[in-house]
Amino acid sequence: MNQEQPSRPLEVACPQCHTKVLWVEENLYRPFCSKRCKLLDLGAWADESHRIAGEPAMDETDIDEMILRAERGQQE
């Protein structure tokens, strides 16, 4: 017979302080260990200490210049 053993909840490291945290529904702050760590992480995103790598966004001036160049290219 094949009896299933109850699986242990996933254990992850808090992204802020690296404390081990159980990934369970009762943990309202998952993947963080506490409200403090969650807010510290949010603050890091807000002040742009954390970023997602990628191309810099174009501002309106760059877009306007690109449109003007494209229009000039079509008129020639």
PDB file of C-alpha atoms in Angstrom:
ATOM      1  CA  MET A   1       0.000   0.000   0.000  1.00  0.00           C
ATOM      2  CA  ASN A   2       1.099   3.496  -0.766  1.00  0.00           C
ATOM      3  CA  GLN A   3       0.314   5.866   2.074  1.00  0.00           C
ATOM      4  CA  GLU A   4       0.970   9.540   1.556  1.00  0.00           C
ATOM      5  CA  GLN A   5       2.848  11.233   4.330  1.00  0.00           C
ATOM      6  CA  PRO A   6       1.740  14.757   5.126  1.00  0.00           C
ATOM      7  CA  SER A   7       4.121  17.087   3.357  1.00  0.00           C
ATOM      8  CA  ARG A   8       6.037  19.645   5.325  1.00  0.00           C
ATOM      9  CA  PRO A   9       5.388  23.248   4.336  1.00  0.00           C
ATOM     10  CA  LEU A  10       7.969  24.869   2.122  1.00  0.00           C
ATOM     11  CA  GLU A  11      10.645  26.741   4.035  1.00  0.00           C
ATOM     12  CA  VAL A  12      12.059  29.876   2.401  1.00  0.00           C
ATOM     13  CA  ALA A  13      14.524  32.553   3.430  1.00  0.00           C
ATOM     14  CA  CYS A  14      13.125  36.009   4.163  1.00  0.00           C
ATOM     15  CA  PRO A  15      14.321  38.210   1.281  1.00  0.00           C
ATOM     16  CA  GLN A  16      15.258  40.958   3.723  1.00  0.00           C
ATOM     17  CA  CYS A  17      16.961  39.290   6.721  1.00  0.00           C
ATOM     18  CA  HIS A  18      17.330  35.682   5.461  1.00  0.00           C
ATOM     19  CA  THR A  19      15.531  34.170   8.482  1.00  0.00           C
ATOM     20  CA  LYS A  20      13.919  30.828   7.618  1.00  0.00           C
ATOM     21  CA  VAL A  21      10.148  31.233   7.132  1.00  0.00           C
ATOM     22  CA  LEU A  22       7.468  28.591   6.620  1.00  0.00           C
ATOM     23  CA  TRP A  23       5.380  29.205   3.511  1.00  0.00           C
ATOM     24  CA  VAL A  24       1.988  28.738   5.141  1.00  0.00           C
ATOM     25  CA  GLU A  25      -1.299  30.569   4.800  1.00  0.00           C
ATOM     26  CA  GLU A  26      -1.084  31.752   8.408  1.00  0.00           C
ATOM     27  CA  ASN A  27       2.045  33.785   7.608  1.00  0.00           C
ATOM     28  CA  LEU A  28       0.488  37.044   6.433  1.00  0.00           C
ATOM     29  CA  TYR A  29       3.862  38.511   5.475  1.00  0.00           C
ATOM     30  CA  ARG A  30       5.211  35.655   3.346  1.00  0.00           C
ATOM     31  CA  PRO A  31       7.785  35.496   1.875  1.00  0.00           C
ATOM     32  CA  PHE A  32       8.928  37.896   4.600  1.00  0.00           C
ATOM     33  CA  CYS A  33       9.264  36.935   8.243  1.00  0.00           C
ATOM     34  CA  SER A  34       7.601  40.063   9.621  1.00  0.00           C
ATOM     35  CA  LYS A  35       5.817  43.288   8.795  1.00  0.00           C
ATOM     36  CA  ARG A  36       9.078  45.144   9.452  1.00  0.00           C
ATOM     37  CA  CYS A  37      10.976  43.185   6.789  1.00  0.00           C
ATOM     38  CA  LYS A  38       8.097  43.602   4.340  1.00  0.00           C
ATOM     39  CA  LEU A  39       8.094  47.386   4.843  1.00  0.00           C
ATOM     40  CA  LEU A  40      11.882  47.622   4.600  1.00  0.00           C
ATOM     41  CA  ASP A  41      11.718  45.845   1.239  1.00  0.00           C
ATOM     42  CA  LEU A  42       8.893  48.097   0.035  1.00  0.00           C
ATOM     43  CA  GLY A  43      10.953  51.146   1.031  1.00  0.00           C
ATOM     44  CA  ALA A  44      13.919  49.871  -0.970  1.00  0.00           C
ATOM     45  CA  TRP A  45      11.720  49.631  -4.073  1.00  0.00           C
ATOM     46  CA  ALA A  46      10.253  53.082  -3.391  1.00  0.00           C
ATOM     47  CA  ASP A  47      13.653  54.777  -3.160  1.00  0.00           C
ATOM     48  CA  GLU A  48      14.863  52.762  -6.176  1.00  0.00           C
ATOM     49  CA  SER A  49      17.535  50.814  -4.283  1.00  0.00           C
ATOM     50  CA  HIS A  50      15.921  47.726  -5.859  1.00  0.00           C
ATOM     51  CA  ARG A  51      15.490  47.809  -9.633  1.00  0.00           C
ATOM     52  CA  ILE A  52      14.609  45.432 -12.419  1.00  0.00           C
ATOM     53  CA  ALA A  53      17.303  45.512 -15.092  1.00  0.00           C
ATOM     54  CA  GLY A  54      16.247  46.674 -18.507  1.00  0.00           C
ATOM     55  CA  GLU A  55      16.357  49.425 -21.051  1.00  0.00           C
ATOM     56  CA  PRO A  56      15.803  52.915 -19.660  1.00  0.00           C
ATOM     57  CA  ALA A  57      12.319  54.214 -20.363  1.00  0.00           C
ATOM     58  CA  MET A  58      11.927  56.905 -22.998  1.00  0.00           C
ATOM     59  CA  ASP A  59      10.578  60.244 -21.860  1.00  0.00           C
ATOM     60  CA  GLU A  60       8.171  62.373 -23.911  1.00  0.00           C
ATOM     61  CA  THR A  61      10.977  64.448 -25.444  1.00  0.00           C
ATOM     62  CA  ASP A  62      12.683  61.341 -26.817  1.00  0.00           C
ATOM     63  CA  ILE A  63       9.402  60.045 -28.233  1.00  0.00           C
ATOM     64  CA  ASP A  64       8.624  63.400 -29.888  1.00  0.00           C
ATOM     65  CA  GLU A  65      12.100  63.496 -31.491  1.00  0.00           C
ATOM     66  CA  MET A  66      11.717  59.928 -32.747  1.00  0.00           C
ATOM     67  CA  ILE A  67       8.338  60.778 -34.322  1.00  0.00           C
ATOM     68  CA  LEU A  68       9.758  63.908 -35.995  1.00  0.00           C
ATOM     69  CA  ARG A  69      12.681  61.919 -37.436  1.00  0.00           C
ATOM     70  CA  ALA A  70      10.303  59.257 -38.740  1.00  0.00           C
ATOM     71  CA  GLU A  71       8.048  61.889 -40.329  1.00  0.00           C
ATOM     72  CA  ARG A  72      11.037  63.609 -41.979  1.00  0.00           C
ATOM     73  CA  GLY A  73      12.175  60.259 -43.368  1.00  0.00           C
ATOM     74  CA  GLN A  74       8.760  59.672 -44.976  1.00  0.00           C
ATOM     75  CA  GLN A  75       8.631  63.156 -46.551  1.00  0.00           C
ATOM     76  CA  GLU A  76      11.939  62.797 -48.408  1.00  0.00           C
TER      77      GLU A  76
END
